């Protein structure tokens, strides 16, 4: 599957949790990005598929966890202690070796359609 396919978004109250899923064929590195209305797309978390080494933006470190199920060709983003500022469209992206450990969008070559996350009381 060349194009990632995301699922799992929804609405949740502050302090709540959501788990996003992304189905995609194997690549070297994958990452989650988000984009809120009127803001630039920003990287949230990434994973080196083979080693499962992970990397995070400081804004989500300690609250979000990225993981990979290689058998299911799926990566997950477990989001805990959600805040209103986490509200955004979340995108899954595939990248080659030059994307690893990077959370800028340029080295990622395939993107999903996105799944909406809304955190509101």
mmCIF file of N, CA and C in Angstrom:
data_model
loop_
_atom_site.group_PDB
_atom_site.id
_atom_site.type_symbol
_atom_site.label_atom_id
_atom_site.label_comp_id
_atom_site.label_asym_id
_atom_site.label_seq_id
_atom_site.Cartn_x
_atom_site.Cartn_y
_atom_site.Cartn_z
ATOM 1 N N UNK A 1 0.855 -1.183 0.000
ATOM 2 C CA UNK A 1 0.000 0.000 0.000
ATOM 3 C C UNK A 1 0.893 1.236 0.000
ATOM 4 N N UNK A 2 0.927 1.953 -1.131
ATOM 5 C CA UNK A 2 1.825 3.085 -1.254
ATOM 6 C C UNK A 2 1.348 4.252 -0.399
ATOM 7 N N UNK A 3 0.045 4.529 -0.442
ATOM 8 C CA UNK A 3 -0.499 5.667 0.282
ATOM 9 C C UNK A 3 -0.900 5.223 1.682
ATOM 10 N N UNK A 4 -0.390 5.897 2.719
ATOM 11 C CA UNK A 4 -0.835 5.546 4.069
ATOM 12 C C UNK A 4 -2.327 5.833 4.240
ATOM 13 N N UNK A 5 -2.964 5.079 5.113
ATOM 14 C CA UNK A 5 -4.382 5.282 5.420
ATOM 15 C C UNK A 5 -4.530 5.391 6.930
ATOM 16 N N UNK A 6 -4.971 6.567 7.376
ATOM 17 C CA UNK A 6 -5.110 6.823 8.812
ATOM 18 C C UNK A 6 -6.535 6.539 9.283
ATOM 19 N N UNK A 7 -6.639 6.265 10.574
ATOM 20 C CA UNK A 7 -7.949 6.128 11.221
ATOM 21 C C UNK A 7 -7.783 6.395 12.710
ATOM 22 N N UNK A 8 -8.908 6.547 13.404
ATOM 23 C CA UNK A 8 -8.872 6.647 14.856
ATOM 24 C C UNK A 8 -9.088 8.031 15.425
ATOM 25 N N UNK A 9 -9.238 9.029 14.588
ATOM 26 C CA UNK A 9 -9.477 10.365 15.106
ATOM 27 C C UNK A 9 -10.853 10.487 15.730
ATOM 28 N N UNK A 10 -11.090 11.605 16.389
ATOM 29 C CA UNK A 10 -12.384 11.832 16.996
ATOM 30 C C UNK A 10 -12.338 13.016 17.928
ATOM 31 N N UNK A 11 -13.364 13.138 18.751
ATOM 32 C CA UNK A 11 -13.467 14.219 19.720
ATOM 33 C C UNK A 11 -13.284 13.668 21.121
ATOM 34 N N UNK A 12 -12.563 14.390 21.938
ATOM 35 C CA UNK A 12 -12.283 13.950 23.300
ATOM 36 C C UNK A 12 -12.144 15.179 24.193
ATOM 37 N N UNK A 13 -12.405 14.995 25.478
ATOM 38 C CA UNK A 13 -12.255 16.084 26.431
ATOM 39 C C UNK A 13 -10.793 16.251 26.823
ATOM 40 N N UNK A 14 -10.410 17.435 27.273
ATOM 41 C CA UNK A 14 -9.035 17.630 27.759
ATOM 42 C C UNK A 14 -8.689 16.601 28.827
ATOM 43 N N UNK A 15 -7.480 16.081 28.747
ATOM 44 C CA UNK A 15 -7.047 15.034 29.657
ATOM 45 C C UNK A 15 -7.339 13.633 29.157
ATOM 46 N N UNK A 16 -8.102 13.515 28.092
ATOM 47 C CA UNK A 16 -8.466 12.215 27.548
ATOM 48 C C UNK A 16 -7.401 11.627 26.645
ATOM 49 N N UNK A 17 -7.731 10.478 26.047
ATOM 50 C CA UNK A 17 -6.788 9.740 25.201
ATOM 51 C C UNK A 17 -7.441 9.336 23.895
ATOM 52 N N UNK A 18 -6.611 9.200 22.884
ATOM 53 C CA UNK A 18 -7.017 8.650 21.596
ATOM 54 C C UNK A 18 -5.850 7.846 21.049
ATOM 55 N N UNK A 19 -6.149 6.851 20.218
ATOM 56 C CA UNK A 19 -5.099 6.124 19.509
ATOM 57 C C UNK A 19 -5.375 6.196 18.020
ATOM 58 N N UNK A 20 -4.410 6.734 17.302
ATOM 59 C CA UNK A 20 -4.496 6.798 15.849
ATOM 60 C C UNK A 20 -3.771 5.605 15.240
ATOM 61 N N UNK A 21 -4.270 5.145 14.112
ATOM 62 C CA UNK A 21 -3.640 4.042 13.383
ATOM 63 C C UNK A 21 -3.335 4.470 11.956
ATOM 64 N N UNK A 22 -2.288 3.877 11.398
ATOM 65 C CA UNK A 22 -1.913 4.174 10.013
ATOM 66 C C UNK A 22 -1.437 2.879 9.367
ATOM 67 N N UNK A 23 -2.113 2.465 8.324
ATOM 68 C CA UNK A 23 -1.728 1.268 7.585
ATOM 69 C C UNK A 23 -0.916 1.701 6.376
ATOM 70 N N UNK A 24 0.274 1.100 6.228
ATOM 71 C CA UNK A 24 1.149 1.483 5.110
ATOM 72 C C UNK A 24 2.154 0.374 4.860
ATOM 73 N N UNK A 25 2.571 0.229 3.602
ATOM 74 C CA UNK A 25 3.611 -0.739 3.279
ATOM 75 C C UNK A 25 4.935 -0.286 3.896
ATOM 76 N N UNK A 26 5.854 -1.214 4.003
ATOM 77 C CA UNK A 26 7.098 -0.968 4.731
ATOM 78 C C UNK A 26 7.937 0.120 4.073
ATOM 79 N N UNK A 27 8.583 0.895 4.925
ATOM 80 C CA UNK A 27 9.544 1.886 4.488
ATOM 81 C C UNK A 27 10.531 2.069 5.624
ATOM 82 N N UNK A 28 11.518 2.906 5.449
ATOM 83 C CA UNK A 28 12.560 3.028 6.466
ATOM 84 C C UNK A 28 12.066 3.750 7.713
ATOM 85 N N UNK A 29 11.445 4.895 7.516
ATOM 86 C CA UNK A 29 10.949 5.683 8.641
ATOM 87 C C UNK A 29 9.550 6.183 8.357
ATOM 88 N N UNK A 30 8.786 6.313 9.399
ATOM 89 C CA UNK A 30 7.433 6.848 9.287
ATOM 90 C C UNK A 30 7.212 7.854 10.404
ATOM 91 N N UNK A 31 6.279 8.744 10.180
ATOM 92 C CA UNK A 31 6.052 9.791 11.170
ATOM 93 C C UNK A 31 4.608 10.261 11.133
ATOM 94 N N UNK A 32 4.212 10.881 12.232
ATOM 95 C CA UNK A 32 2.925 11.557 12.341
ATOM 96 C C UNK A 32 3.166 13.073 12.328
ATOM 97 N N UNK A 33 2.347 13.751 11.560
ATOM 98 C CA UNK A 33 2.357 15.204 11.517
ATOM 99 C C UNK A 33 0.954 15.696 11.862
ATOM 100 N N UNK A 34 0.849 16.980 12.163
ATOM 101 C CA UNK A 34 -0.464 17.561 12.389
ATOM 102 C C UNK A 34 -0.501 18.974 11.836
ATOM 103 N N UNK A 35 -1.705 19.390 11.510
ATOM 104 C CA UNK A 35 -1.888 20.749 11.012
ATOM 105 C C UNK A 35 -3.215 21.288 11.511
ATOM 106 N N UNK A 36 -3.144 22.383 12.260
ATOM 107 C CA UNK A 36 -4.331 23.075 12.738
ATOM 108 C C UNK A 36 -4.676 24.187 11.754
ATOM 109 N N UNK A 37 -5.927 24.623 11.713
ATOM 110 C CA UNK A 37 -6.328 25.694 10.790
ATOM 111 C C UNK A 37 -5.465 26.939 10.978
ATOM 112 N N UNK A 38 -4.948 27.455 9.883
ATOM 113 C CA UNK A 38 -4.147 28.677 9.934
ATOM 114 C C UNK A 38 -2.716 28.486 10.402
ATOM 115 N N UNK A 39 -2.326 27.236 10.632
ATOM 116 C CA UNK A 39 -0.966 26.959 11.100
ATOM 117 C C UNK A 39 -0.241 26.061 10.119
ATOM 118 N N UNK A 40 1.076 26.056 10.220
ATOM 119 C CA UNK A 40 1.874 25.183 9.370
ATOM 120 C C UNK A 40 1.813 23.749 9.878
ATOM 121 N N UNK A 41 2.043 22.812 8.948
ATOM 122 C CA UNK A 41 2.124 21.407 9.350
ATOM 123 C C UNK A 41 3.366 21.210 10.203
ATOM 124 N N UNK A 42 3.214 20.465 11.298
ATOM 125 C CA UNK A 42 4.336 20.238 12.204
ATOM 126 C C UNK A 42 4.485 18.752 12.499
ATOM 127 N N UNK A 43 5.718 18.335 12.634
ATOM 128 C CA UNK A 43 5.983 16.943 12.973
ATOM 129 C C UNK A 43 5.724 16.685 14.439
ATOM 130 N N UNK A 44 5.173 15.535 14.734
ATOM 131 C CA UNK A 44 4.797 15.173 16.095
ATOM 132 C C UNK A 44 5.687 14.049 16.618
ATOM 133 N N UNK A 45 5.773 12.962 15.865
ATOM 134 C CA UNK A 45 6.545 11.805 16.306
ATOM 135 C C UNK A 45 6.933 10.965 15.099
ATOM 136 N N UNK A 46 8.074 10.295 15.197
ATOM 137 C CA UNK A 46 8.540 9.430 14.121
ATOM 138 C C UNK A 46 9.113 8.149 14.670
ATOM 139 N N UNK A 47 9.273 7.173 13.768
ATOM 140 C CA UNK A 47 9.803 5.874 14.173
ATOM 141 C C UNK A 47 10.644 5.291 13.052
ATOM 142 N N UNK A 48 11.787 4.714 13.424
ATOM 143 C CA UNK A 48 12.610 3.946 12.497
ATOM 144 C C UNK A 48 12.022 2.543 12.488
ATOM 145 N N UNK A 49 11.487 2.121 11.345
ATOM 146 C CA UNK A 49 10.680 0.918 11.305
ATOM 147 C C UNK A 49 11.461 -0.312 11.741
ATOM 148 N N UNK A 50 12.689 -0.482 11.263
ATOM 149 C CA UNK A 50 13.445 -1.687 11.573
ATOM 150 C C UNK A 50 13.831 -1.796 13.031
ATOM 151 N N UNK A 51 14.354 -0.735 13.592
ATOM 152 C CA UNK A 51 14.846 -0.763 14.971
ATOM 153 C C UNK A 51 13.797 -0.352 15.984
ATOM 154 N N UNK A 52 12.710 0.242 15.499
ATOM 155 C CA UNK A 52 11.663 0.805 16.365
ATOM 156 C C UNK A 52 12.190 1.958 17.225
ATOM 157 N N UNK A 53 13.292 2.558 16.829
ATOM 158 C CA UNK A 53 13.742 3.748 17.539
ATOM 159 C C UNK A 53 12.759 4.884 17.248
ATOM 160 N N UNK A 54 12.443 5.662 18.276
ATOM 161 C CA UNK A 54 11.428 6.705 18.134
ATOM 162 C C UNK A 54 12.010 8.096 18.387
ATOM 163 N N UNK A 55 11.317 9.106 17.889
ATOM 164 C CA UNK A 55 11.731 10.497 18.119
ATOM 165 C C UNK A 55 10.466 11.342 18.154
ATOM 166 N N UNK A 56 10.506 12.384 19.004
ATOM 167 C CA UNK A 56 9.317 13.168 19.302
ATOM 168 C C UNK A 56 9.597 14.668 19.283
ATOM 169 N N UNK A 57 8.562 15.416 18.968
ATOM 170 C CA UNK A 57 8.613 16.855 19.178
ATOM 171 C C UNK A 57 8.461 17.126 20.675
ATOM 172 N N UNK A 58 9.115 18.184 21.155
ATOM 173 C CA UNK A 58 9.072 18.490 22.592
ATOM 174 C C UNK A 58 7.646 18.740 23.078
ATOM 175 N N UNK A 59 6.780 19.218 22.216
ATOM 176 C CA UNK A 59 5.415 19.560 22.631
ATOM 177 C C UNK A 59 4.603 18.338 23.051
ATOM 178 N N UNK A 60 5.009 17.156 22.595
ATOM 179 C CA UNK A 60 4.226 15.952 22.896
ATOM 180 C C UNK A 60 5.018 14.916 23.680
ATOM 181 N N UNK A 61 6.294 15.167 23.906
ATOM 182 C CA UNK A 61 7.141 14.190 24.592
ATOM 183 C C UNK A 61 6.569 13.883 25.976
ATOM 184 N N UNK A 62 6.458 12.603 26.284
ATOM 185 C CA UNK A 62 5.901 12.193 27.563
ATOM 186 C C UNK A 62 4.396 11.999 27.544
ATOM 187 N N UNK A 63 3.731 12.473 26.493
ATOM 188 C CA UNK A 63 2.276 12.311 26.380
ATOM 189 C C UNK A 63 1.881 11.416 25.214
ATOM 190 N N UNK A 64 2.648 11.466 24.142
ATOM 191 C CA UNK A 64 2.352 10.673 22.943
ATOM 192 C C UNK A 64 3.379 9.553 22.810
ATOM 193 N N UNK A 65 2.915 8.428 22.273
ATOM 194 C CA UNK A 65 3.797 7.295 22.025
ATOM 195 C C UNK A 65 3.539 6.752 20.632
ATOM 196 N N UNK A 66 4.601 6.671 19.830
ATOM 197 C CA UNK A 66 4.493 6.091 18.495
ATOM 198 C C UNK A 66 5.023 4.667 18.555
ATOM 199 N N UNK A 67 4.353 3.765 17.827
ATOM 200 C CA UNK A 67 4.793 2.375 17.815
ATOM 201 C C UNK A 67 4.457 1.769 16.457
ATOM 202 N N UNK A 68 5.009 0.579 16.210
ATOM 203 C CA UNK A 68 4.850 -0.072 14.911
ATOM 204 C C UNK A 68 4.560 -1.546 15.114
ATOM 205 N N UNK A 69 3.573 -2.042 14.414
ATOM 206 C CA UNK A 69 3.305 -3.477 14.343
ATOM 207 C C UNK A 69 3.684 -3.906 12.933
ATOM 208 N N UNK A 70 4.864 -4.469 12.781
ATOM 209 C CA UNK A 70 5.347 -4.794 11.436
ATOM 210 C C UNK A 70 4.481 -5.845 10.754
ATOM 211 N N UNK A 71 3.980 -6.792 11.523
ATOM 212 C CA UNK A 71 3.135 -7.820 10.926
ATOM 213 C C UNK A 71 1.859 -7.249 10.340
ATOM 214 N N UNK A 72 1.302 -6.275 11.010
ATOM 215 C CA UNK A 72 0.062 -5.650 10.553
ATOM 216 C C UNK A 72 0.323 -4.464 9.646
ATOM 217 N N UNK A 73 1.601 -4.135 9.398
ATOM 218 C CA UNK A 73 1.967 -2.983 8.564
ATOM 219 C C UNK A 73 1.275 -1.719 9.060
ATOM 220 N N UNK A 74 1.261 -1.549 10.349
ATOM 221 C CA UNK A 74 0.524 -0.446 10.968
ATOM 222 C C UNK A 74 1.404 0.288 11.961
ATOM 223 N N UNK A 75 1.331 1.601 11.952
ATOM 224 C CA UNK A 75 1.927 2.367 13.034
ATOM 225 C C UNK A 75 0.801 3.034 13.820
ATOM 226 N N UNK A 76 1.083 3.255 15.078
ATOM 227 C CA UNK A 76 0.102 3.811 15.986
ATOM 228 C C UNK A 76 0.638 5.089 16.619
ATOM 229 N N UNK A 77 -0.270 5.947 17.006
ATOM 230 C CA UNK A 77 0.078 7.098 17.819
ATOM 231 C C UNK A 77 -0.873 7.114 19.008
ATOM 232 N N UNK A 78 -0.367 6.692 20.150
ATOM 233 C CA UNK A 78 -1.144 6.742 21.381
ATOM 234 C C UNK A 78 -1.000 8.134 21.967
ATOM 235 N N UNK A 79 -2.114 8.821 22.134
ATOM 236 C CA UNK A 79 -2.098 10.201 22.611
ATOM 237 C C UNK A 79 -2.816 10.256 23.954
ATOM 238 N N UNK A 80 -2.091 10.591 24.983
ATOM 239 C CA UNK A 80 -2.636 10.698 26.339
ATOM 240 C C UNK A 80 -2.528 12.135 26.827
ATOM 241 N N UNK A 81 -3.268 12.440 27.875
ATOM 242 C CA UNK A 81 -3.253 13.788 28.469
ATOM 243 C C UNK A 81 -3.446 14.856 27.394
ATOM 244 N N UNK A 82 -4.432 14.646 26.562
ATOM 245 C CA UNK A 82 -4.649 15.554 25.440
ATOM 246 C C UNK A 82 -5.057 16.942 25.909
ATOM 247 N N UNK A 83 -4.603 17.929 25.141
ATOM 248 C CA UNK A 83 -4.874 19.333 25.429
ATOM 249 C C UNK A 83 -5.618 19.948 24.243
ATOM 250 N N UNK A 84 -6.333 21.034 24.474
ATOM 251 C CA UNK A 84 -7.015 21.690 23.346
ATOM 252 C C UNK A 84 -6.067 22.058 22.210
ATOM 253 N N UNK A 85 -4.837 22.406 22.538
ATOM 254 C CA UNK A 85 -3.875 22.772 21.501
ATOM 255 C C UNK A 85 -3.399 21.584 20.676
ATOM 256 N N UNK A 86 -3.773 20.374 21.051
ATOM 257 C CA UNK A 86 -3.477 19.195 20.235
ATOM 258 C C UNK A 86 -4.490 19.017 19.107
ATOM 259 N N UNK A 87 -5.551 19.800 19.114
ATOM 260 C CA UNK A 87 -6.573 19.694 18.073
ATOM 261 C C UNK A 87 -5.976 20.036 16.717
ATOM 262 N N UNK A 88 -6.172 19.148 15.755
ATOM 263 C CA UNK A 88 -5.596 19.332 14.421
ATOM 264 C C UNK A 88 -6.006 18.166 13.544
ATOM 265 N N UNK A 89 -5.705 18.289 12.250
ATOM 266 C CA UNK A 89 -5.763 17.145 11.362
ATOM 267 C C UNK A 89 -4.424 16.432 11.487
ATOM 268 N N UNK A 90 -4.462 15.142 11.719
ATOM 269 C CA UNK A 90 -3.244 14.367 11.895
ATOM 270 C C UNK A 90 -2.988 13.524 10.644
ATOM 271 N N UNK A 91 -1.740 13.565 10.173
ATOM 272 C CA UNK A 91 -1.352 12.876 8.960
ATOM 273 C C UNK A 91 -0.233 11.885 9.242
ATOM 274 N N UNK A 92 -0.293 10.765 8.559
ATOM 275 C CA UNK A 92 0.762 9.764 8.599
ATOM 276 C C UNK A 92 1.606 9.925 7.332
ATOM 277 N N UNK A 93 2.921 9.768 7.462
ATOM 278 C CA UNK A 93 3.796 9.964 6.315
ATOM 279 C C UNK A 93 4.885 8.902 6.279
ATOM 280 N N UNK A 94 5.279 8.532 5.057
ATOM 281 C CA UNK A 94 6.358 7.569 4.852
ATOM 282 C C UNK A 94 7.599 8.296 4.364
ATOM 283 N N UNK A 95 8.756 7.828 4.827
ATOM 284 C CA UNK A 95 9.995 8.426 4.388
ATOM 285 C C UNK A 95 11.098 7.400 4.230
ATOM 286 N N UNK A 96 12.134 7.764 3.455
ATOM 287 C CA UNK A 96 13.289 6.909 3.291
ATOM 288 C C UNK A 96 14.303 7.163 4.391
ATOM 289 N N UNK A 97 15.523 6.655 4.228
ATOM 290 C CA UNK A 97 16.548 6.820 5.272
ATOM 291 C C UNK A 97 16.845 8.272 5.612
ATOM 292 N N UNK A 98 16.727 9.177 4.662
ATOM 293 C CA UNK A 98 17.037 10.579 4.965
ATOM 294 C C UNK A 98 15.960 11.243 5.800
ATOM 295 N N UNK A 99 14.850 10.569 6.034
ATOM 296 C CA UNK A 99 13.772 11.130 6.855
ATOM 297 C C UNK A 99 13.937 10.785 8.334
ATOM 298 N N UNK A 100 14.720 9.774 8.601
ATOM 299 C CA UNK A 100 14.817 9.295 9.989
ATOM 300 C C UNK A 100 15.360 10.370 10.917
ATOM 301 N N UNK A 101 14.759 10.466 12.092
ATOM 302 C CA UNK A 101 15.135 11.425 13.130
ATOM 303 C C UNK A 101 14.801 12.862 12.750
ATOM 304 N N UNK A 102 14.048 13.037 11.671
ATOM 305 C CA UNK A 102 13.643 14.370 11.250
ATOM 306 C C UNK A 102 12.139 14.517 11.333
ATOM 307 N N UNK A 103 11.698 15.675 11.802
ATOM 308 C CA UNK A 103 10.267 15.949 11.893
ATOM 309 C C UNK A 103 9.891 17.174 11.059
ATOM 310 N N UNK A 104 10.691 17.482 10.064
ATOM 311 C CA UNK A 104 10.263 18.439 9.043
ATOM 312 C C UNK A 104 9.690 17.629 7.883
ATOM 313 N N UNK A 105 8.759 18.204 7.159
ATOM 314 C CA UNK A 105 7.980 17.430 6.183
ATOM 315 C C UNK A 105 8.748 17.082 4.918
ATOM 316 N N UNK A 106 9.793 17.824 4.592
ATOM 317 C CA UNK A 106 10.395 17.714 3.259
ATOM 318 C C UNK A 106 10.889 16.329 2.872
ATOM 319 N N UNK A 107 11.492 15.523 3.778
ATOM 320 C CA UNK A 107 11.998 14.234 3.305
ATOM 321 C C UNK A 107 10.951 13.118 3.237
ATOM 322 N N UNK A 108 9.723 13.394 3.634
ATOM 323 C CA UNK A 108 8.662 12.376 3.608
ATOM 324 C C UNK A 108 7.949 12.433 2.266
ATOM 325 N N UNK A 109 7.760 11.251 1.615
ATOM 326 C CA UNK A 109 7.330 11.259 0.222
ATOM 327 C C UNK A 109 5.918 10.768 -0.018
ATOM 328 N N UNK A 110 5.265 10.191 0.984
ATOM 329 C CA UNK A 110 3.889 9.708 0.781
ATOM 330 C C UNK A 110 3.072 10.059 2.002
ATOM 331 N N UNK A 111 1.894 10.591 1.755
ATOM 332 C CA UNK A 111 1.071 11.116 2.842
ATOM 333 C C UNK A 111 -0.333 10.539 2.765
ATOM 334 N N UNK A 112 -0.921 10.337 3.949
ATOM 335 C CA UNK A 112 -2.315 9.938 3.997
ATOM 336 C C UNK A 112 -3.237 11.140 3.881
ATOM 337 N N UNK A 113 -4.535 10.855 3.932
ATOM 338 C CA UNK A 113 -5.545 11.909 3.797
ATOM 339 C C UNK A 113 -5.802 12.633 5.115
ATOM 340 N N UNK A 114 -5.393 12.053 6.208
ATOM 341 C CA UNK A 114 -5.551 12.706 7.497
ATOM 342 C C UNK A 114 -6.754 12.221 8.273
ATOM 343 N N UNK A 115 -6.677 12.389 9.584
ATOM 344 C CA UNK A 115 -7.785 12.081 10.484
ATOM 345 C C UNK A 115 -7.863 13.203 11.517
ATOM 346 N N UNK A 116 -9.075 13.671 11.776
ATOM 347 C CA UNK A 116 -9.272 14.847 12.621
ATOM 348 C C UNK A 116 -9.278 14.477 14.097
ATOM 349 N N UNK A 117 -8.558 15.260 14.873
ATOM 350 C CA UNK A 117 -8.563 15.133 16.335
ATOM 351 C C UNK A 117 -9.030 16.459 16.915
ATOM 352 N N UNK A 118 -10.053 16.403 17.754
ATOM 353 C CA UNK A 118 -10.587 17.603 18.395
ATOM 354 C C UNK A 118 -10.611 17.385 19.901
ATOM 355 N N UNK A 119 -9.959 18.293 20.619
ATOM 356 C CA UNK A 119 -9.912 18.219 22.079
ATOM 357 C C UNK A 119 -10.634 19.440 22.623
ATOM 358 N N UNK A 120 -11.763 19.206 23.244
ATOM 359 C CA UNK A 120 -12.598 20.311 23.689
ATOM 360 C C UNK A 120 -13.500 19.857 24.821
ATOM 361 N N UNK A 121 -13.764 20.783 25.733
ATOM 362 C CA UNK A 121 -14.711 20.490 26.808
ATOM 363 C C UNK A 121 -16.117 20.920 26.412
#
